[in-house]
PDB file of C-alpha atoms in Angstrom:
ATOM      1  CA  UNK A 967    -125.000-122.503  70.744  1.00 41.00           C
ATOM      2  CA  UNK A 968    -121.392-122.013  69.713  1.00 44.00           C
ATOM      3  CA  UNK A 969    -120.436-121.493  66.118  1.00 44.00           C
ATOM      4  CA  UNK A 970    -117.212-123.145  65.077  1.00 44.00           C
ATOM      5  CA  UNK A 971    -115.049-121.658  62.387  1.00 39.00           C
ATOM      6  CA  UNK A 972    -111.417-122.623  62.697  1.00 39.00           C
ATOM      7  CA  UNK A 973    -108.583-120.260  61.998  1.00 36.00           C
ATOM      8  CA  UNK A 974    -107.421-122.609  59.256  1.00 40.00           C
ATOM      9  CA  UNK A 975    -110.206-123.952  57.079  1.00 47.00           C
ATOM     10  CA  UNK A 976    -110.038-126.981  54.874  1.00 44.00           C
ATOM     11  CA  UNK A 977    -110.608-125.304  51.518  1.00 45.00           C
ATOM     12  CA  UNK A 978    -107.820-122.830  52.107  1.00 46.00           C
ATOM     13  CA  UNK A 979    -105.155-125.335  53.065  1.00 45.00           C
ATOM     14  CA  UNK A 980    -106.294-127.884  50.501  1.00 42.00           C
ATOM     15  CA  UNK A 981    -105.541-125.504  47.674  1.00 45.00           C
ATOM     16  CA  UNK A 982    -102.013-126.902  47.770  1.00 43.00           C
ATOM     17  CA  UNK A 983    -100.326-123.762  49.030  1.00 43.00           C
ATOM     18  CA  UNK A 984     -96.603-124.468  49.009  1.00 48.00           C
ATOM     19  CA  UNK A 985     -95.584-121.694  51.374  1.00 59.00           C
ATOM     20  CA  UNK A 986     -97.319-119.608  53.989  1.00 73.00           C
ATOM     21  CA  UNK A 987     -99.349-116.631  52.832  1.00 86.00           C
ATOM     22  CA  UNK A 988    -100.871-113.999  55.052  1.00 92.00           C
ATOM     23  CA  UNK A 989    -104.118-112.207  54.359  1.00 94.00           C
ATOM     24  CA  UNK A 990    -107.646-111.354  55.387  1.00 95.00           C
ATOM     25  CA  UNK A 991    -109.913-114.411  55.579  1.00 94.00           C
ATOM     26  CA  UNK A 992    -113.647-113.608  55.595  1.00 96.00           C
ATOM     27  CA  UNK A 993    -116.384-116.099  56.462  1.00 95.00           C
ATOM     28  CA  UNK A 994    -120.189-116.081  56.366  1.00 95.00           C
ATOM     29  CA  UNK A 995    -122.758-118.657  57.436  1.00 90.00           C
ATOM     30  CA  UNK A 996    -124.684-120.775  54.959  1.00 92.00           C
ATOM     31  CA  UNK A 997    -127.969-121.698  56.661  1.00 93.00           C
ATOM     32  CA  UNK A 998    -129.032-123.918  53.739  1.00 95.00           C
ATOM     33  CA  UNK A 999    -125.888-126.099  54.050  1.00 96.00           C
ATOM     34  CA  UNK A1000    -125.291-126.406  57.803  1.00 94.00           C
ATOM     35  CA  UNK A1001    -127.185-127.569  60.837  1.00 95.00           C
ATOM     36  CA  UNK A1002    -126.829-127.870  64.574  1.00 95.00           C
ATOM     37  CA  UNK A1003    -125.216-131.063  65.852  1.00 96.00           C
ATOM     38  CA  UNK A1004    -124.113-132.367  69.212  1.00 97.00           C
ATOM     39  CA  UNK A1005    -120.509-133.487  69.550  1.00 97.00           C
ATOM     40  CA  UNK A1006    -118.108-134.518  72.274  1.00 97.00           C
ATOM     41  CA  UNK A1007    -114.612-133.102  71.891  1.00 97.00           C
ATOM     42  CA  UNK A1008    -111.823-133.589  74.433  1.00 95.00           C
ATOM     43  CA  UNK A1009    -114.403-134.789  76.943  1.00 95.00           C
ATOM     44  CA  UNK A1010    -116.669-131.733  76.528  1.00 96.00           C
ATOM     45  CA  UNK A1011    -120.229-131.982  75.246  1.00 97.00           C
ATOM     46  CA  UNK A1012    -120.872-129.205  72.710  1.00 95.00           C
ATOM     47  CA  UNK A1013    -123.716-128.074  70.465  1.00 94.00           C
ATOM     48  CA  UNK A1014    -122.252-126.593  67.287  1.00 94.00           C
ATOM     49  CA  UNK A1015    -123.093-125.861  63.672  1.00 93.00           C
ATOM     50  CA  UNK A1016    -121.768-128.451  61.243  1.00 95.00           C
ATOM     51  CA  UNK A1017    -121.343-127.705  57.557  1.00 96.00           C
ATOM     52  CA  UNK A1018    -119.549-125.343  55.218  1.00 96.00           C
ATOM     53  CA  UNK A1019    -119.100-121.626  55.582  1.00 95.00           C
ATOM     54  CA  UNK A1020    -118.806-119.294  52.621  1.00 96.00           C
ATOM     55  CA  UNK A1021    -115.267-117.929  52.602  1.00 95.00           C
ATOM     56  CA  UNK A1022    -113.050-115.478  50.755  1.00 96.00           C
ATOM     57  CA  UNK A1023    -109.283-115.049  51.086  1.00 95.00           C
ATOM     58  CA  UNK A1024    -107.604-111.741  50.267  1.00 95.00           C
ATOM     59  CA  UNK A1025    -110.778-110.377  48.570  1.00 95.00           C
ATOM     60  CA  UNK A1026    -110.699-113.208  46.001  1.00 95.00           C
ATOM     61  CA  UNK A1027    -113.439-115.519  44.795  1.00 96.00           C
ATOM     62  CA  UNK A1028    -115.796-116.984  47.416  1.00 96.00           C
ATOM     63  CA  UNK A1029    -115.732-120.725  48.097  1.00 94.00           C
ATOM     64  CA  UNK A1030    -117.123-123.299  50.533  1.00 95.00           C
ATOM     65  CA  UNK A1031    -114.778-123.971  53.444  1.00 94.00           C
ATOM     66  CA  UNK A1032    -114.852-126.448  56.328  1.00 94.00           C
ATOM     67  CA  UNK A1033    -113.367-126.152  59.793  1.00 92.00           C
ATOM     68  CA  UNK A1034    -110.390-128.389  60.544  1.00 89.00           C
ATOM     69  CA  UNK A1035    -109.492-126.930  63.941  1.00 88.00           C
ATOM     70  CA  UNK A1036    -111.848-127.577  66.842  1.00 92.00           C
ATOM     71  CA  UNK A1037    -109.498-125.799  69.232  1.00 90.00           C
ATOM     72  CA  UNK A1038    -110.185-122.332  67.766  1.00 85.00           C
ATOM     73  CA  UNK A1039    -113.524-120.551  67.684  1.00 80.00           C
ATOM     74  CA  UNK A1040    -114.809-117.672  65.629  1.00 80.00           C
ATOM     75  CA  UNK A1041    -118.014-115.832  64.842  1.00 87.00           C
ATOM     76  CA  UNK A1042    -120.096-115.714  61.687  1.00 90.00           C
ATOM     77  CA  UNK A1043    -119.825-113.454  59.875  1.00 95.00           C
ATOM     78  CA  UNK A1044    -116.210-112.695  60.655  1.00 95.00           C
ATOM     79  CA  UNK A1045    -112.941-111.467  59.227  1.00 96.00           C
ATOM     80  CA  UNK A1046    -109.583-112.700  60.475  1.00 93.00           C
ATOM     81  CA  UNK A1047    -105.945-112.130  59.593  1.00 93.00           C
ATOM     82  CA  UNK A1048    -104.557-115.611  58.959  1.00 89.00           C
ATOM     83  CA  UNK A1049    -101.397-117.362  57.880  1.00 87.00           C
ATOM     84  CA  UNK A1050    -102.054-120.285  55.551  1.00 85.00           C
ATOM     85  CA  UNK A1051    -100.253-123.604  55.941  1.00 81.00           C
ATOM     86  CA  UNK A1052     -99.516-126.460  53.556  1.00 79.00           C
ATOM     87  CA  UNK A1053    -101.826-129.433  53.999  1.00 76.00           C
ATOM     88  CA  UNK A1054     -99.139-131.630  55.577  1.00 76.00           C
ATOM     89  CA  UNK A1055     -99.064-129.239  58.571  1.00 78.00           C
ATOM     90  CA  UNK A1056    -102.472-130.580  59.652  1.00 82.00           C
ATOM     91  CA  UNK A1057    -102.594-133.983  61.313  1.00 82.00           C
ATOM     92  CA  UNK A1058    -104.198-136.374  58.810  1.00 88.00           C
ATOM     93  CA  UNK A1059    -104.666-133.429  56.467  1.00 88.00           C
ATOM     94  CA  UNK A1060    -104.302-135.554  53.347  1.00 90.00           C
ATOM     95  CA  UNK A1061    -107.274-137.669  54.418  1.00 93.00           C
ATOM     96  CA  UNK A1062    -109.385-134.576  55.081  1.00 92.00           C
ATOM     97  CA  UNK A1063    -108.312-133.217  51.681  1.00 92.00           C
ATOM     98  CA  UNK A1064    -109.536-136.429  50.061  1.00 94.00           C
ATOM     99  CA  UNK A1065    -112.940-136.038  51.733  1.00 96.00           C
ATOM    100  CA  UNK A1066    -113.197-132.393  50.687  1.00 95.00           C
ATOM    101  CA  UNK A1067    -112.068-133.037  47.112  1.00 94.00           C
ATOM    102  CA  UNK A1068    -114.356-136.054  46.737  1.00 96.00           C
ATOM    103  CA  UNK A1069    -117.554-134.801  48.361  1.00 97.00           C
ATOM    104  CA  UNK A1070    -117.739-131.015  48.764  1.00 96.00           C
ATOM    105  CA  UNK A1071    -119.010-130.460  45.222  1.00 96.00           C
ATOM    106  CA  UNK A1072    -122.096-132.537  46.027  1.00 97.00           C
ATOM    107  CA  UNK A1073    -123.065-130.660  49.197  1.00 97.00           C
ATOM    108  CA  UNK A1074    -126.480-129.228  48.406  1.00 97.00           C
ATOM    109  CA  UNK A1075    -128.292-129.721  51.708  1.00 97.00           C
ATOM    110  CA  UNK A1076    -127.920-129.317  55.451  1.00 97.00           C
ATOM    111  CA  UNK A1077    -127.563-133.068  55.945  1.00 97.00           C
ATOM    112  CA  UNK A1078    -124.781-133.430  53.359  1.00 98.00           C
ATOM    113  CA  UNK A1079    -122.951-130.378  54.714  1.00 97.00           C
ATOM    114  CA  UNK A1080    -123.167-131.616  58.289  1.00 97.00           C
ATOM    115  CA  UNK A1081    -122.072-135.135  57.296  1.00 97.00           C
ATOM    116  CA  UNK A1082    -118.992-133.903  55.446  1.00 98.00           C
ATOM    117  CA  UNK A1083    -118.025-131.578  58.306  1.00 97.00           C
ATOM    118  CA  UNK A1084    -118.407-134.383  60.855  1.00 97.00           C
ATOM    119  CA  UNK A1085    -116.279-136.719  58.721  1.00 97.00           C
ATOM    120  CA  UNK A1086    -113.553-134.060  58.385  1.00 96.00           C
ATOM    121  CA  UNK A1087    -113.512-133.463  62.143  1.00 97.00           C
ATOM    122  CA  UNK A1088    -113.298-137.217  62.784  1.00 97.00           C
ATOM    123  CA  UNK A1089    -110.404-137.633  60.351  1.00 96.00           C
ATOM    124  CA  UNK A1090    -108.283-134.700  61.555  1.00 94.00           C
ATOM    125  CA  UNK A1091    -108.949-135.460  65.225  1.00 95.00           C
ATOM    126  CA  UNK A1092    -108.933-139.262  65.398  1.00 95.00           C
ATOM    127  CA  UNK A1093    -107.703-140.470  61.987  1.00 94.00           C
ATOM    128  CA  UNK A1094    -111.235-141.513  61.039  1.00 94.00           C
ATOM    129  CA  UNK A1095    -111.952-143.995  63.808  1.00 95.00           C
ATOM    130  CA  UNK A1096    -115.732-143.414  63.664  1.00 93.00           C
ATOM    131  CA  UNK A1097    -118.071-141.308  65.752  1.00 94.00           C
ATOM    132  CA  UNK A1098    -118.325-143.519  68.833  1.00 93.00           C
ATOM    133  CA  UNK A1099    -114.812-143.307  70.292  1.00 93.00           C
ATOM    134  CA  UNK A1100    -111.694-141.179  70.487  1.00 95.00           C
ATOM    135  CA  UNK A1101    -111.245-137.455  71.160  1.00 96.00           C
ATOM    136  CA  UNK A1102    -114.031-136.515  68.728  1.00 97.00           C
ATOM    137  CA  UNK A1103    -117.455-138.146  68.916  1.00 97.00           C
ATOM    138  CA  UNK A1104    -120.849-137.488  67.398  1.00 96.00           C
ATOM    139  CA  UNK A1105    -123.655-137.432  69.963  1.00 94.00           C
ATOM    140  CA  UNK A1106    -127.314-138.079  69.179  1.00 91.00           C
ATOM    141  CA  UNK A1107    -126.466-138.099  65.464  1.00 91.00           C
ATOM    142  CA  UNK A1108    -129.273-138.569  62.995  1.00 93.00           C
ATOM    143  CA  UNK A1109    -129.049-141.772  60.980  1.00 94.00           C
ATOM    144  CA  UNK A1110    -129.027-139.633  57.820  1.00 95.00           C
ATOM    145  CA  UNK A1111    -125.834-137.820  58.815  1.00 95.00           C
ATOM    146  CA  UNK A1112    -124.186-140.978  60.146  1.00 93.00           C
ATOM    147  CA  UNK A1113    -124.970-142.975  57.010  1.00 93.00           C
ATOM    148  CA  UNK A1114    -123.560-140.301  54.697  1.00 93.00           C
TER     149      UNK A1114
END
């Protein structure tokens, strides 16, 4: 099973960074807030973990972060040199920011973490067209995740 952790994660770009900053970005898994899901992305069927990772930028405070870039893969735990970007550099980033700002504080389970991650992927990939069409699709999704 592949583990997805994009080079640019939602929490980092949603902080409203006005200009690019470079630094070490560290990530760890959170088994109590993520779960395996099946997705279809760019025509490829994938089994991935969906949910937040625990992150820290430049040795600062840890926070929950979500992947916004399905084209880049990483390993958990991992440490990467990154350049941050303002939210408008991500396609439909403002919509993903709304999801993160509205729902991430309530993520206290695997189902809620997976649901928020799936919604973020759908928004940044297909402008939130749902899980049944477009470049990003949920496959064999539980009704719990889909309903959230």
